[in-house]
Amino acid sequence: MAASPAPSPLIVPPEIVTELRKALLKDLKDVSSAITDLVQEPNLQRRASRYRELAVRFVIRQQLQEAAGWPDDPPPDTQLMIRGHESHALVIECLTAHRDAHHAVRAFEDMSEKDPPERRGSVEWPQRSEHQQMPDRLLALENFLAANAPQASGSAPG
Amino acid sequence: MPGDIEESTDGCPVTGRTLVAPPAIVAELRLGLLDGYLRSVADELSAIVDELENDLGSGDMPCLSGKRVRLRTMTLAVETRLTLYETVGFPGQPLTEKILDGRATCALAVGVLTSQRDTYVARLAQNKVPERERRQALDTVRLLSEFLRTASSAANQSPRNAYGC
């Protein structure tokens, strides 16, 4: 099978790079959980092929994190150019998940305003300061995803 | 098989750049990579992620440099593991002799096999293993010990050893 042509580079503007730094760390957490779960997989062939997928993802994620920087780095002032199918796809996937998580937090907070604290249960509560900065960041993310991954835009609730 | 031998700077034995793994050793490498070594990756990664979450959730601007270095080191280890993994193949694939190339890959293979051997020895020491399984485990321990001895000797003495450089 012939390889599909490489996509044009994905240009990530500085304000999205800031979000990408956090989104990649969330992906690290997901990969870590998936590897921990994988240890329990009894079928060695399934364990092998899944581990290979996760290891490749782990390595690409790290390369992207090195390029985008970390949340404790100074704010980015230049755009990032992402090349390659897998890197491109991972950036879109992480940012989409990050956007959806923002939507979930907003929905949660909207619900909380109607629900007194004593009825909130044991669910971990999002930090208010995060939420207050959300609309601008969310709008930027939505615009970026709409321009670069139309299939991923508008799928989240809210 | 001629090759390069590198001496460690800290006096520890250094594995050479090439190892020839017979099929039985390849089988143990496949198992080891998917068992004990996968567990160690999971534990280490999980510890780093927990620490990162604590740091990022603390509210202050955290300094993550230590974790960044650890994660970078770990990524190199995962890449080496992936290389070894691709070389020895998946469980279920035909078993054939494999040439393990590169100093880091060879060192990892020796680490995986050492861990495998220690696991078998620990299991045998429990005295709860059925007789047939016990005999198989003893054979495997012998095989692994012999391979590890030869690999170590190749790395430290003779560049023309069949298993070494």
PDB file of C-alpha atoms in Angstrom:
ATOM      1  CA  MET A   1       0.000   0.000   0.000  1.00  0.00           C
ATOM      2  CA  ALA A   2       1.434   3.378  -0.937  1.00  0.00           C
ATOM      3  CA  ALA A   3       1.970   5.821   1.891  1.00  0.00           C
ATOM      4  CA  SER A   4      -0.461   8.720   1.912  1.00  0.00           C
ATOM      5  CA  PRO A   5       1.121  12.077   1.137  1.00  0.00           C
ATOM      6  CA  ALA A   6       2.442  14.024   4.084  1.00  0.00           C
ATOM      7  CA  PRO A   7       0.008  16.676   5.299  1.00  0.00           C
ATOM      8  CA  SER A   8       1.104  20.275   5.058  1.00  0.00           C
ATOM      9  CA  PRO A   9       2.778  21.471   8.245  1.00  0.00           C
ATOM     10  CA  LEU A  10       0.453  22.402  11.065  1.00  0.00           C
ATOM     11  CA  ILE A  11       1.142  25.940  12.230  1.00  0.00           C
ATOM     12  CA  VAL A  12       0.400  26.370  15.923  1.00  0.00           C
ATOM     13  CA  PRO A  13       0.231  30.024  17.052  1.00  0.00           C
ATOM     14  CA  PRO A  14       1.736  31.013  20.422  1.00  0.00           C
ATOM     15  CA  GLU A  15      -1.577  31.194  22.297  1.00  0.00           C
ATOM     16  CA  ILE A  16      -2.369  27.644  21.215  1.00  0.00           C
ATOM     17  CA  VAL A  17       1.165  26.502  22.100  1.00  0.00           C
ATOM     18  CA  THR A  18       0.348  27.508  25.679  1.00  0.00           C
ATOM     19  CA  GLU A  19      -2.662  25.201  25.596  1.00  0.00           C
ATOM     20  CA  LEU A  20      -0.698  22.478  23.836  1.00  0.00           C
ATOM     21  CA  ARG A  21       1.843  22.395  26.681  1.00  0.00           C
ATOM     22  CA  LYS A  22      -0.936  21.496  29.118  1.00  0.00           C
ATOM     23  CA  ALA A  23      -2.766  19.211  26.707  1.00  0.00           C
ATOM     24  CA  LEU A  24       0.400  17.168  26.196  1.00  0.00           C
ATOM     25  CA  LEU A  25       0.842  16.703  29.927  1.00  0.00           C
ATOM     26  CA  LYS A  26      -2.733  15.455  30.144  1.00  0.00           C
ATOM     27  CA  ASP A  27      -1.891  12.992  27.382  1.00  0.00           C
ATOM     28  CA  LEU A  28       1.120  11.844  29.402  1.00  0.00           C
ATOM     29  CA  LYS A  29      -1.256  11.033  32.236  1.00  0.00           C
ATOM     30  CA  ASP A  30      -3.542   9.096  29.892  1.00  0.00           C
ATOM     31  CA  VAL A  31      -0.639   7.119  28.426  1.00  0.00           C
ATOM     32  CA  SER A  32       0.605   6.360  31.927  1.00  0.00           C
ATOM     33  CA  SER A  33      -2.834   5.040  32.960  1.00  0.00           C
ATOM     34  CA  ALA A  34      -3.082   2.979  29.778  1.00  0.00           C
ATOM     35  CA  ILE A  35       0.342   1.378  30.396  1.00  0.00           C
ATOM     36  CA  THR A  36      -0.618   0.612  34.001  1.00  0.00           C
ATOM     37  CA  ASP A  37      -3.838  -1.057  32.798  1.00  0.00           C
ATOM     38  CA  LEU A  38      -1.924  -2.943  30.138  1.00  0.00           C
ATOM     39  CA  VAL A  39       0.097  -4.823  32.742  1.00  0.00           C
ATOM     40  CA  GLN A  40      -3.146  -6.672  33.589  1.00  0.00           C
ATOM     41  CA  GLU A  41      -3.827  -7.726  29.970  1.00  0.00           C
ATOM     42  CA  PRO A  42      -3.577 -11.546  29.988  1.00  0.00           C
ATOM     43  CA  ASN A  43      -3.206 -11.994  26.209  1.00  0.00           C
ATOM     44  CA  LEU A  44       0.496 -11.465  25.467  1.00  0.00           C
ATOM     45  CA  GLN A  45      -0.026 -10.685  21.787  1.00  0.00           C
ATOM     46  CA  ARG A  46      -2.595  -8.014  22.563  1.00  0.00           C
ATOM     47  CA  ARG A  47      -0.342  -6.671  25.313  1.00  0.00           C
ATOM     48  CA  ALA A  48       2.569  -6.548  22.867  1.00  0.00           C
ATOM     49  CA  SER A  49       0.802  -4.710  20.077  1.00  0.00           C
ATOM     50  CA  ARG A  50      -0.885  -2.257  22.433  1.00  0.00           C
ATOM     51  CA  TYR A  51       2.377  -1.561  24.232  1.00  0.00           C
ATOM     52  CA  ARG A  52       4.046  -0.831  20.917  1.00  0.00           C
ATOM     53  CA  GLU A  53       1.322   1.707  20.072  1.00  0.00           C
ATOM     54  CA  LEU A  54       1.640   3.355  23.468  1.00  0.00           C
ATOM     55  CA  ALA A  55       5.421   3.458  23.360  1.00  0.00           C
ATOM     56  CA  VAL A  56       5.407   5.121  19.942  1.00  0.00           C
ATOM     57  CA  ARG A  57       2.851   7.623  21.185  1.00  0.00           C
ATOM     58  CA  PHE A  58       4.917   8.254  24.313  1.00  0.00           C
ATOM     59  CA  VAL A  59       8.009   9.048  22.260  1.00  0.00           C
ATOM     60  CA  ILE A  60       6.153  11.369  19.846  1.00  0.00           C
ATOM     61  CA  ARG A  61       4.437  13.088  22.771  1.00  0.00           C
ATOM     62  CA  GLN A  62       7.809  13.755  24.363  1.00  0.00           C
ATOM     63  CA  GLN A  63       9.205  15.205  21.116  1.00  0.00           C
ATOM     64  CA  LEU A  64       6.202  17.514  20.883  1.00  0.00           C
ATOM     65  CA  GLN A  65       6.556  18.551  24.514  1.00  0.00           C
ATOM     66  CA  GLU A  66      10.217  19.391  23.949  1.00  0.00           C
ATOM     67  CA  ALA A  67       9.216  21.526  20.966  1.00  0.00           C
ATOM     68  CA  ALA A  68       6.218  23.236  22.603  1.00  0.00           C
ATOM     69  CA  GLY A  69       7.797  23.652  26.019  1.00  0.00           C
ATOM     70  CA  TRP A  70       6.392  23.041  29.492  1.00  0.00           C
ATOM     71  CA  PRO A  71       3.909  24.980  31.567  1.00  0.00           C
ATOM     72  CA  ASP A  72       6.740  26.412  33.700  1.00  0.00           C
ATOM     73  CA  ASP A  73       8.562  27.825  30.661  1.00  0.00           C
ATOM     74  CA  PRO A  74       8.185  31.510  29.753  1.00  0.00           C
ATOM     75  CA  PRO A  75       5.109  32.169  27.573  1.00  0.00           C
ATOM     76  CA  PRO A  76       5.762  31.211  23.959  1.00  0.00           C
ATOM     77  CA  ASP A  77       6.292  34.088  21.539  1.00  0.00           C
ATOM     78  CA  THR A  78       6.723  32.170  18.305  1.00  0.00           C
ATOM     79  CA  GLN A  79       4.540  29.790  16.378  1.00  0.00           C
ATOM     80  CA  LEU A  80       5.307  26.114  16.219  1.00  0.00           C
ATOM     81  CA  MET A  81       5.463  24.165  12.993  1.00  0.00           C
ATOM     82  CA  ILE A  82       4.386  20.523  13.275  1.00  0.00           C
ATOM     83  CA  ARG A  83       5.380  18.108  10.527  1.00  0.00           C
ATOM     84  CA  GLY A  84       4.557  14.440  10.031  1.00  0.00           C
ATOM     85  CA  HIS A  85       1.320  12.450  10.127  1.00  0.00           C
ATOM     86  CA  GLU A  86       1.657  11.112  13.648  1.00  0.00           C
ATOM     87  CA  SER A  87       2.735  14.371  15.261  1.00  0.00           C
ATOM     88  CA  HIS A  88       0.023  16.267  13.426  1.00  0.00           C
ATOM     89  CA  ALA A  89      -2.648  13.778  14.524  1.00  0.00           C
ATOM     90  CA  LEU A  90      -1.451  13.735  18.124  1.00  0.00           C
ATOM     91  CA  VAL A  91      -1.521  17.530  18.385  1.00  0.00           C
ATOM     92  CA  ILE A  92      -5.087  17.648  17.073  1.00  0.00           C
ATOM     93  CA  GLU A  93      -6.161  14.783  19.323  1.00  0.00           C
ATOM     94  CA  CYS A  94      -4.629  16.345  22.443  1.00  0.00           C
ATOM     95  CA  LEU A  95      -6.054  19.788  21.723  1.00  0.00           C
ATOM     96  CA  THR A  96      -9.497  18.345  20.998  1.00  0.00           C
ATOM     97  CA  ALA A  97      -9.455  16.445  24.302  1.00  0.00           C
ATOM     98  CA  HIS A  98      -8.240  19.606  26.038  1.00  0.00           C
ATOM     99  CA  ARG A  99     -11.062  21.638  24.465  1.00  0.00           C
ATOM    100  CA  ASP A 100     -13.620  18.996  25.459  1.00  0.00           C
ATOM    101  CA  ALA A 101     -12.287  19.019  29.018  1.00  0.00           C
ATOM    102  CA  HIS A 102     -12.788  22.792  29.119  1.00  0.00           C
ATOM    103  CA  HIS A 103     -16.360  22.295  27.954  1.00  0.00           C
ATOM    104  CA  ALA A 104     -16.922  19.673  30.626  1.00  0.00           C
ATOM    105  CA  VAL A 105     -15.602  22.007  33.312  1.00  0.00           C
ATOM    106  CA  ARG A 106     -17.870  24.792  32.107  1.00  0.00           C
ATOM    107  CA  ALA A 107     -20.871  22.510  32.106  1.00  0.00           C
ATOM    108  CA  PHE A 108     -19.926  21.343  35.567  1.00  0.00           C
ATOM    109  CA  GLU A 109     -19.639  24.906  36.854  1.00  0.00           C
ATOM    110  CA  ASP A 110     -22.923  25.935  35.269  1.00  0.00           C
ATOM    111  CA  MET A 111     -24.527  23.021  37.017  1.00  0.00           C
ATOM    112  CA  SER A 112     -22.832  23.892  40.311  1.00  0.00           C
ATOM    113  CA  GLU A 113     -24.321  27.359  40.337  1.00  0.00           C
ATOM    114  CA  LYS A 114     -27.713  25.731  40.539  1.00  0.00           C
ATOM    115  CA  ASP A 115     -26.536  23.172  43.060  1.00  0.00           C
ATOM    116  CA  PRO A 116     -25.515  24.140  46.617  1.00  0.00           C
ATOM    117  CA  PRO A 117     -22.052  22.968  47.791  1.00  0.00           C
ATOM    118  CA  GLU A 118     -23.524  20.472  50.261  1.00  0.00           C
ATOM    119  CA  ARG A 119     -25.098  18.568  47.349  1.00  0.00           C
ATOM    120  CA  ARG A 120     -22.017  18.406  45.168  1.00  0.00           C
ATOM    121  CA  GLY A 121     -20.841  15.024  46.454  1.00  0.00           C
ATOM    122  CA  SER A 122     -17.228  13.882  46.380  1.00  0.00           C
ATOM    123  CA  VAL A 123     -16.400  14.883  42.812  1.00  0.00           C
ATOM    124  CA  GLU A 124     -13.172  16.847  42.491  1.00  0.00           C
ATOM    125  CA  TRP A 125     -14.082  20.480  41.956  1.00  0.00           C
ATOM    126  CA  PRO A 126     -12.383  22.581  39.242  1.00  0.00           C
ATOM    127  CA  GLN A 127     -10.448  25.628  40.339  1.00  0.00           C
ATOM    128  CA  ARG A 128     -12.289  28.864  39.845  1.00  0.00           C
ATOM    129  CA  SER A 129      -9.246  30.797  38.593  1.00  0.00           C
ATOM    130  CA  GLU A 130      -8.891  28.335  35.709  1.00  0.00           C
ATOM    131  CA  HIS A 131     -12.496  28.817  34.743  1.00  0.00           C
ATOM    132  CA  GLN A 132     -12.329  32.612  34.775  1.00  0.00           C
ATOM    133  CA  GLN A 133      -9.651  32.616  32.100  1.00  0.00           C
ATOM    134  CA  MET A 134     -11.488  30.087  30.030  1.00  0.00           C
ATOM    135  CA  PRO A 135     -13.648  31.894  27.475  1.00  0.00           C
ATOM    136  CA  ASP A 136     -10.802  33.532  25.509  1.00  0.00           C
ATOM    137  CA  ARG A 137      -8.694  30.400  25.554  1.00  0.00           C
ATOM    138  CA  LEU A 138     -11.635  28.275  24.592  1.00  0.00           C
ATOM    139  CA  LEU A 139     -12.546  30.546  21.712  1.00  0.00           C
ATOM    140  CA  ALA A 140      -8.968  30.463  20.429  1.00  0.00           C
ATOM    141  CA  LEU A 141      -8.943  26.685  20.671  1.00  0.00           C
ATOM    142  CA  GLU A 142     -12.289  26.386  18.911  1.00  0.00           C
ATOM    143  CA  ASN A 143     -11.075  28.608  16.070  1.00  0.00           C
ATOM    144  CA  PHE A 144      -7.839  26.691  15.759  1.00  0.00           C
ATOM    145  CA  LEU A 145      -9.612  23.329  15.644  1.00  0.00           C
ATOM    146  CA  ALA A 146     -12.219  24.622  13.211  1.00  0.00           C
ATOM    147  CA  ALA A 147      -9.445  25.767  10.873  1.00  0.00           C
ATOM    148  CA  ASN A 148      -7.207  22.720  11.200  1.00  0.00           C
ATOM    149  CA  ALA A 149      -9.471  19.831  12.133  1.00  0.00           C
ATOM    150  CA  PRO A 150     -13.022  20.566  11.007  1.00  0.00           C
ATOM    151  CA  GLN A 151     -14.093  17.023  11.934  1.00  0.00           C
ATOM    152  CA  ALA A 152     -13.069  17.714  15.553  1.00  0.00           C
ATOM    153  CA  SER A 153     -14.768  21.062  15.936  1.00  0.00           C
ATOM    154  CA  GLY A 154     -18.133  21.582  17.504  1.00  0.00           C
ATOM    155  CA  SER A 155     -18.412  18.043  18.819  1.00  0.00           C
ATOM    156  CA  ALA A 156     -18.206  18.935  22.480  1.00  0.00           C
ATOM    157  CA  PRO A 157     -21.214  19.739  24.603  1.00  0.00           C
ATOM    158  CA  GLY A 158     -21.919  23.282  25.702  1.00  0.00           C
TER     159      GLY A 158
ATOM    160  CA  MET B   1      32.153 -11.742  15.301  1.00  0.00           C
ATOM    161  CA  PRO B   2      34.449  -8.742  15.538  1.00  0.00           C
ATOM    162  CA  GLY B   3      33.140  -5.539  17.014  1.00  0.00           C
ATOM    163  CA  ASP B   4      33.778  -2.780  19.488  1.00  0.00           C
ATOM    164  CA  ILE B   5      34.051  -3.133  23.218  1.00  0.00           C
ATOM    165  CA  GLU B   6      33.625  -0.103  25.414  1.00  0.00           C
ATOM    166  CA  GLU B   7      34.982   0.095  28.928  1.00  0.00           C
ATOM    167  CA  SER B   8      32.789   1.799  31.477  1.00  0.00           C
ATOM    168  CA  THR B   9      34.158   4.784  33.291  1.00  0.00           C
ATOM    169  CA  ASP B  10      32.738   3.611  36.631  1.00  0.00           C
ATOM    170  CA  GLY B  11      34.302   0.171  36.581  1.00  0.00           C
ATOM    171  CA  CYS B  12      31.025  -1.707  35.903  1.00  0.00           C
ATOM    172  CA  PRO B  13      30.917  -4.266  33.115  1.00  0.00           C
ATOM    173  CA  VAL B  14      29.801  -2.774  29.852  1.00  0.00           C
ATOM    174  CA  THR B  15      27.891  -4.802  27.321  1.00  0.00           C
ATOM    175  CA  GLY B  16      29.344  -4.742  23.846  1.00  0.00           C
ATOM    176  CA  ARG B  17      27.651  -3.402  20.759  1.00  0.00           C
ATOM    177  CA  THR B  18      26.391  -6.667  19.327  1.00  0.00           C
ATOM    178  CA  LEU B  19      24.835  -9.765  20.866  1.00  0.00           C
ATOM    179  CA  VAL B  20      23.629 -12.860  19.054  1.00  0.00           C
ATOM    180  CA  ALA B  21      20.492 -14.164  20.764  1.00  0.00           C
ATOM    181  CA  PRO B  22      19.507 -17.752  20.004  1.00  0.00           C
ATOM    182  CA  PRO B  23      15.765 -18.496  19.667  1.00  0.00           C
ATOM    183  CA  ALA B  24      15.308 -19.615  23.296  1.00  0.00           C
ATOM    184  CA  ILE B  25      16.838 -16.350  24.518  1.00  0.00           C
ATOM    185  CA  VAL B  26      14.646 -14.383  22.090  1.00  0.00           C
ATOM    186  CA  ALA B  27      11.597 -16.065  23.653  1.00  0.00           C
ATOM    187  CA  GLU B  28      12.724 -15.001  27.130  1.00  0.00           C
ATOM    188  CA  LEU B  29      13.383 -11.458  25.915  1.00  0.00           C
ATOM    189  CA  ARG B  30       9.853 -11.231  24.517  1.00  0.00           C
ATOM    190  CA  LEU B  31       8.402 -12.414  27.804  1.00  0.00           C
ATOM    191  CA  GLY B  32      10.636 -10.211  29.926  1.00  0.00           C
ATOM    192  CA  LEU B  33       9.881  -7.065  27.932  1.00  0.00           C
ATOM    193  CA  LEU B  34       6.162  -7.639  28.358  1.00  0.00           C
ATOM    194  CA  ASP B  35       6.204  -8.621  31.993  1.00  0.00           C
ATOM    195  CA  GLY B  36       8.645  -7.329  34.575  1.00  0.00           C
ATOM    196  CA  TYR B  37      10.023  -4.558  32.398  1.00  0.00           C
ATOM    197  CA  LEU B  38       6.573  -3.335  31.394  1.00  0.00           C
ATOM    198  CA  ARG B  39       5.664  -3.236  35.066  1.00  0.00           C
ATOM    199  CA  SER B  40       8.736  -1.150  35.847  1.00  0.00           C
ATOM    200  CA  VAL B  41       7.844   1.325  33.063  1.00  0.00           C
ATOM    201  CA  ALA B  42       4.300   1.577  34.397  1.00  0.00           C
ATOM    202  CA  ASP B  43       5.480   2.173  37.970  1.00  0.00           C
ATOM    203  CA  GLU B  44       8.104   4.751  37.057  1.00  0.00           C
ATOM    204  CA  LEU B  45       5.838   6.662  34.710  1.00  0.00           C
ATOM    205  CA  SER B  46       3.012   6.622  37.186  1.00  0.00           C
ATOM    206  CA  ALA B  47       5.322   8.059  39.890  1.00  0.00           C
ATOM    207  CA  ILE B  48       6.461  10.902  37.608  1.00  0.00           C
ATOM    208  CA  VAL B  49       2.866  11.705  36.608  1.00  0.00           C
ATOM    209  CA  ASP B  50       1.741  11.783  40.259  1.00  0.00           C
ATOM    210  CA  GLU B  51       4.549  14.184  41.141  1.00  0.00           C
ATOM    211  CA  LEU B  52       3.767  16.376  38.123  1.00  0.00           C
ATOM    212  CA  GLU B  53       0.108  16.522  39.112  1.00  0.00           C
ATOM    213  CA  ASN B  54       1.016  17.529  42.668  1.00  0.00           C
ATOM    214  CA  ASP B  55       3.360  20.234  41.398  1.00  0.00           C
ATOM    215  CA  LEU B  56       0.918  21.634  38.861  1.00  0.00           C
ATOM    216  CA  GLY B  57      -1.987  21.473  41.292  1.00  0.00           C
ATOM    217  CA  SER B  58      -0.124  23.343  44.022  1.00  0.00           C
ATOM    218  CA  GLY B  59      -1.170  26.714  42.601  1.00  0.00           C
ATOM    219  CA  ASP B  60       2.312  28.291  42.565  1.00  0.00           C
ATOM    220  CA  MET B  61       4.369  28.332  39.416  1.00  0.00           C
ATOM    221  CA  PRO B  62       6.223  25.070  39.893  1.00  0.00           C
ATOM    222  CA  CYS B  63       9.755  24.296  38.758  1.00  0.00           C
ATOM    223  CA  LEU B  64       9.516  21.108  36.748  1.00  0.00           C
ATOM    224  CA  SER B  65      13.141  20.820  35.644  1.00  0.00           C
ATOM    225  CA  GLY B  66      13.829  17.642  37.647  1.00  0.00           C
ATOM    226  CA  LYS B  67      10.801  15.862  36.216  1.00  0.00           C
ATOM    227  CA  ARG B  68      11.617  17.064  32.741  1.00  0.00           C
ATOM    228  CA  VAL B  69      15.046  15.477  32.942  1.00  0.00           C
ATOM    229  CA  ARG B  70      13.587  12.240  34.336  1.00  0.00           C
ATOM    230  CA  LEU B  71      10.980  12.109  31.615  1.00  0.00           C
ATOM    231  CA  ARG B  72      13.562  12.761  28.917  1.00  0.00           C
ATOM    232  CA  THR B  73      15.741   9.955  30.299  1.00  0.00           C
ATOM    233  CA  MET B  74      12.742   7.693  30.444  1.00  0.00           C
ATOM    234  CA  THR B  75      11.811   8.477  26.858  1.00  0.00           C
ATOM    235  CA  LEU B  76      15.288   7.436  25.726  1.00  0.00           C
ATOM    236  CA  ALA B  77      14.805   4.187  27.660  1.00  0.00           C
ATOM    237  CA  VAL B  78      11.406   3.612  26.038  1.00  0.00           C
ATOM    238  CA  GLU B  79      12.933   4.232  22.602  1.00  0.00           C
ATOM    239  CA  THR B  80      15.696   1.702  23.289  1.00  0.00           C
ATOM    240  CA  ARG B  81      13.083  -0.752  24.520  1.00  0.00           C
ATOM    241  CA  LEU B  82      11.059  -0.194  21.374  1.00  0.00           C
ATOM    242  CA  THR B  83      14.123  -0.934  19.245  1.00  0.00           C
ATOM    243  CA  LEU B  84      14.763  -4.161  21.138  1.00  0.00           C
ATOM    244  CA  TYR B  85      11.105  -4.989  20.967  1.00  0.00           C
ATOM    245  CA  GLU B  86      10.984  -4.539  17.189  1.00  0.00           C
ATOM    246  CA  THR B  87      14.102  -6.684  16.870  1.00  0.00           C
ATOM    247  CA  VAL B  88      12.954  -9.676  18.925  1.00  0.00           C
ATOM    248  CA  GLY B  89       9.357  -9.563  17.670  1.00  0.00           C
ATOM    249  CA  PHE B  90       6.011 -10.267  19.258  1.00  0.00           C
ATOM    250  CA  PRO B  91       4.932 -13.402  21.084  1.00  0.00           C
ATOM    251  CA  GLY B  92       3.438 -15.758  18.518  1.00  0.00           C
ATOM    252  CA  GLN B  93       5.832 -14.738  15.737  1.00  0.00           C
ATOM    253  CA  PRO B  94       8.312 -17.430  14.565  1.00  0.00           C
ATOM    254  CA  LEU B  95      11.345 -17.749  16.847  1.00  0.00           C
ATOM    255  CA  THR B  96      14.670 -17.287  15.111  1.00  0.00           C
ATOM    256  CA  GLU B  97      18.146 -16.190  16.105  1.00  0.00           C
ATOM    257  CA  LYS B  98      18.372 -12.399  16.356  1.00  0.00           C
ATOM    258  CA  ILE B  99      21.291 -10.027  16.302  1.00  0.00           C
ATOM    259  CA  LEU B 100      20.942  -7.316  18.905  1.00  0.00           C
ATOM    260  CA  ASP B 101      22.771  -4.273  17.702  1.00  0.00           C
ATOM    261  CA  GLY B 102      23.884  -1.200  19.626  1.00  0.00           C
ATOM    262  CA  ARG B 103      25.362  -0.745  23.061  1.00  0.00           C
ATOM    263  CA  ALA B 104      22.158   0.508  24.695  1.00  0.00           C
ATOM    264  CA  THR B 105      20.079  -2.290  23.146  1.00  0.00           C
ATOM    265  CA  CYS B 106      22.550  -4.931  24.325  1.00  0.00           C
ATOM    266  CA  ALA B 107      22.674  -3.444  27.817  1.00  0.00           C
ATOM    267  CA  LEU B 108      18.871  -3.444  27.957  1.00  0.00           C
ATOM    268  CA  ALA B 109      18.714  -7.055  26.765  1.00  0.00           C
ATOM    269  CA  VAL B 110      21.133  -8.083  29.512  1.00  0.00           C
ATOM    270  CA  GLY B 111      19.011  -6.187  32.064  1.00  0.00           C
ATOM    271  CA  VAL B 112      15.791  -7.833  30.862  1.00  0.00           C
ATOM    272  CA  LEU B 113      17.315 -11.309  30.886  1.00  0.00           C
ATOM    273  CA  THR B 114      18.862 -10.811  34.311  1.00  0.00           C
ATOM    274  CA  SER B 115      15.486  -9.779  35.640  1.00  0.00           C
ATOM    275  CA  GLN B 116      13.855 -12.788  33.965  1.00  0.00           C
ATOM    276  CA  ARG B 117      16.377 -15.155  35.513  1.00  0.00           C
ATOM    277  CA  ASP B 118      15.869 -13.626  38.962  1.00  0.00           C
ATOM    278  CA  THR B 119      12.104 -14.015  38.582  1.00  0.00           C
ATOM    279  CA  TYR B 120      12.463 -17.730  37.769  1.00  0.00           C
ATOM    280  CA  VAL B 121      14.857 -18.215  40.686  1.00  0.00           C
ATOM    281  CA  ALA B 122      12.456 -16.476  43.068  1.00  0.00           C
ATOM    282  CA  ARG B 123       9.608 -18.654  41.821  1.00  0.00           C
ATOM    283  CA  LEU B 124      11.663 -21.808  42.282  1.00  0.00           C
ATOM    284  CA  ALA B 125      12.649 -20.723  45.777  1.00  0.00           C
ATOM    285  CA  GLN B 126       9.006 -20.727  46.806  1.00  0.00           C
ATOM    286  CA  ASN B 127       8.897 -24.511  46.475  1.00  0.00           C
ATOM    287  CA  LYS B 128       5.312 -24.405  45.261  1.00  0.00           C
ATOM    288  CA  VAL B 129       6.055 -25.043  41.597  1.00  0.00           C
ATOM    289  CA  PRO B 130       4.773 -28.347  40.101  1.00  0.00           C
ATOM    290  CA  GLU B 131       7.547 -30.781  39.162  1.00  0.00           C
ATOM    291  CA  ARG B 132       7.286 -30.418  35.390  1.00  0.00           C
ATOM    292  CA  GLU B 133       7.213 -26.636  35.536  1.00  0.00           C
ATOM    293  CA  ARG B 134      10.089 -26.753  38.001  1.00  0.00           C
ATOM    294  CA  ARG B 135      12.271 -28.718  35.606  1.00  0.00           C
ATOM    295  CA  GLN B 136      11.475 -26.304  32.782  1.00  0.00           C
ATOM    296  CA  ALA B 137      12.248 -23.318  35.001  1.00  0.00           C
ATOM    297  CA  LEU B 138      15.573 -24.856  36.042  1.00  0.00           C
ATOM    298  CA  ASP B 139      16.515 -25.411  32.402  1.00  0.00           C
ATOM    299  CA  THR B 140      15.600 -21.810  31.595  1.00  0.00           C
ATOM    300  CA  VAL B 141      17.661 -20.501  34.520  1.00  0.00           C
ATOM    301  CA  ARG B 142      20.653 -22.494  33.285  1.00  0.00           C
ATOM    302  CA  LEU B 143      20.190 -21.197  29.745  1.00  0.00           C
ATOM    303  CA  LEU B 144      19.850 -17.599  30.898  1.00  0.00           C
ATOM    304  CA  SER B 145      22.791 -17.796  33.268  1.00  0.00           C
ATOM    305  CA  GLU B 146      25.002 -19.241  30.579  1.00  0.00           C
ATOM    306  CA  PHE B 147      23.998 -16.574  28.074  1.00  0.00           C
ATOM    307  CA  LEU B 148      24.497 -13.777  30.601  1.00  0.00           C
ATOM    308  CA  ARG B 149      27.892 -15.150  31.615  1.00  0.00           C
ATOM    309  CA  THR B 150      29.013 -15.368  28.009  1.00  0.00           C
ATOM    310  CA  ALA B 151      27.688 -11.917  27.175  1.00  0.00           C
ATOM    311  CA  SER B 152      29.419 -10.420  30.183  1.00  0.00           C
ATOM    312  CA  SER B 153      32.648 -12.191  29.403  1.00  0.00           C
ATOM    313  CA  ALA B 154      32.452 -11.049  25.796  1.00  0.00           C
ATOM    314  CA  ALA B 155      32.010  -7.478  26.896  1.00  0.00           C
ATOM    315  CA  ASN B 156      34.905  -7.591  29.316  1.00  0.00           C
ATOM    316  CA  GLN B 157      37.458  -9.807  27.638  1.00  0.00           C
ATOM    317  CA  SER B 158      37.217 -11.112  24.133  1.00  0.00           C
ATOM    318  CA  PRO B 159      35.917  -9.126  21.195  1.00  0.00           C
ATOM    319  CA  ARG B 160      35.667 -12.342  19.170  1.00  0.00           C
ATOM    320  CA  ASN B 161      33.335 -14.263  21.423  1.00  0.00           C
ATOM    321  CA  ALA B 162      30.356 -15.778  19.635  1.00  0.00           C
ATOM    322  CA  TYR B 163      27.914 -13.814  21.774  1.00  0.00           C
ATOM    323  CA  GLY B 164      29.846 -10.594  22.087  1.00  0.00           C
ATOM    324  CA  CYS B 165      31.511  -8.014  20.048  1.00  0.00           C
TER     325      CYS B 165
END
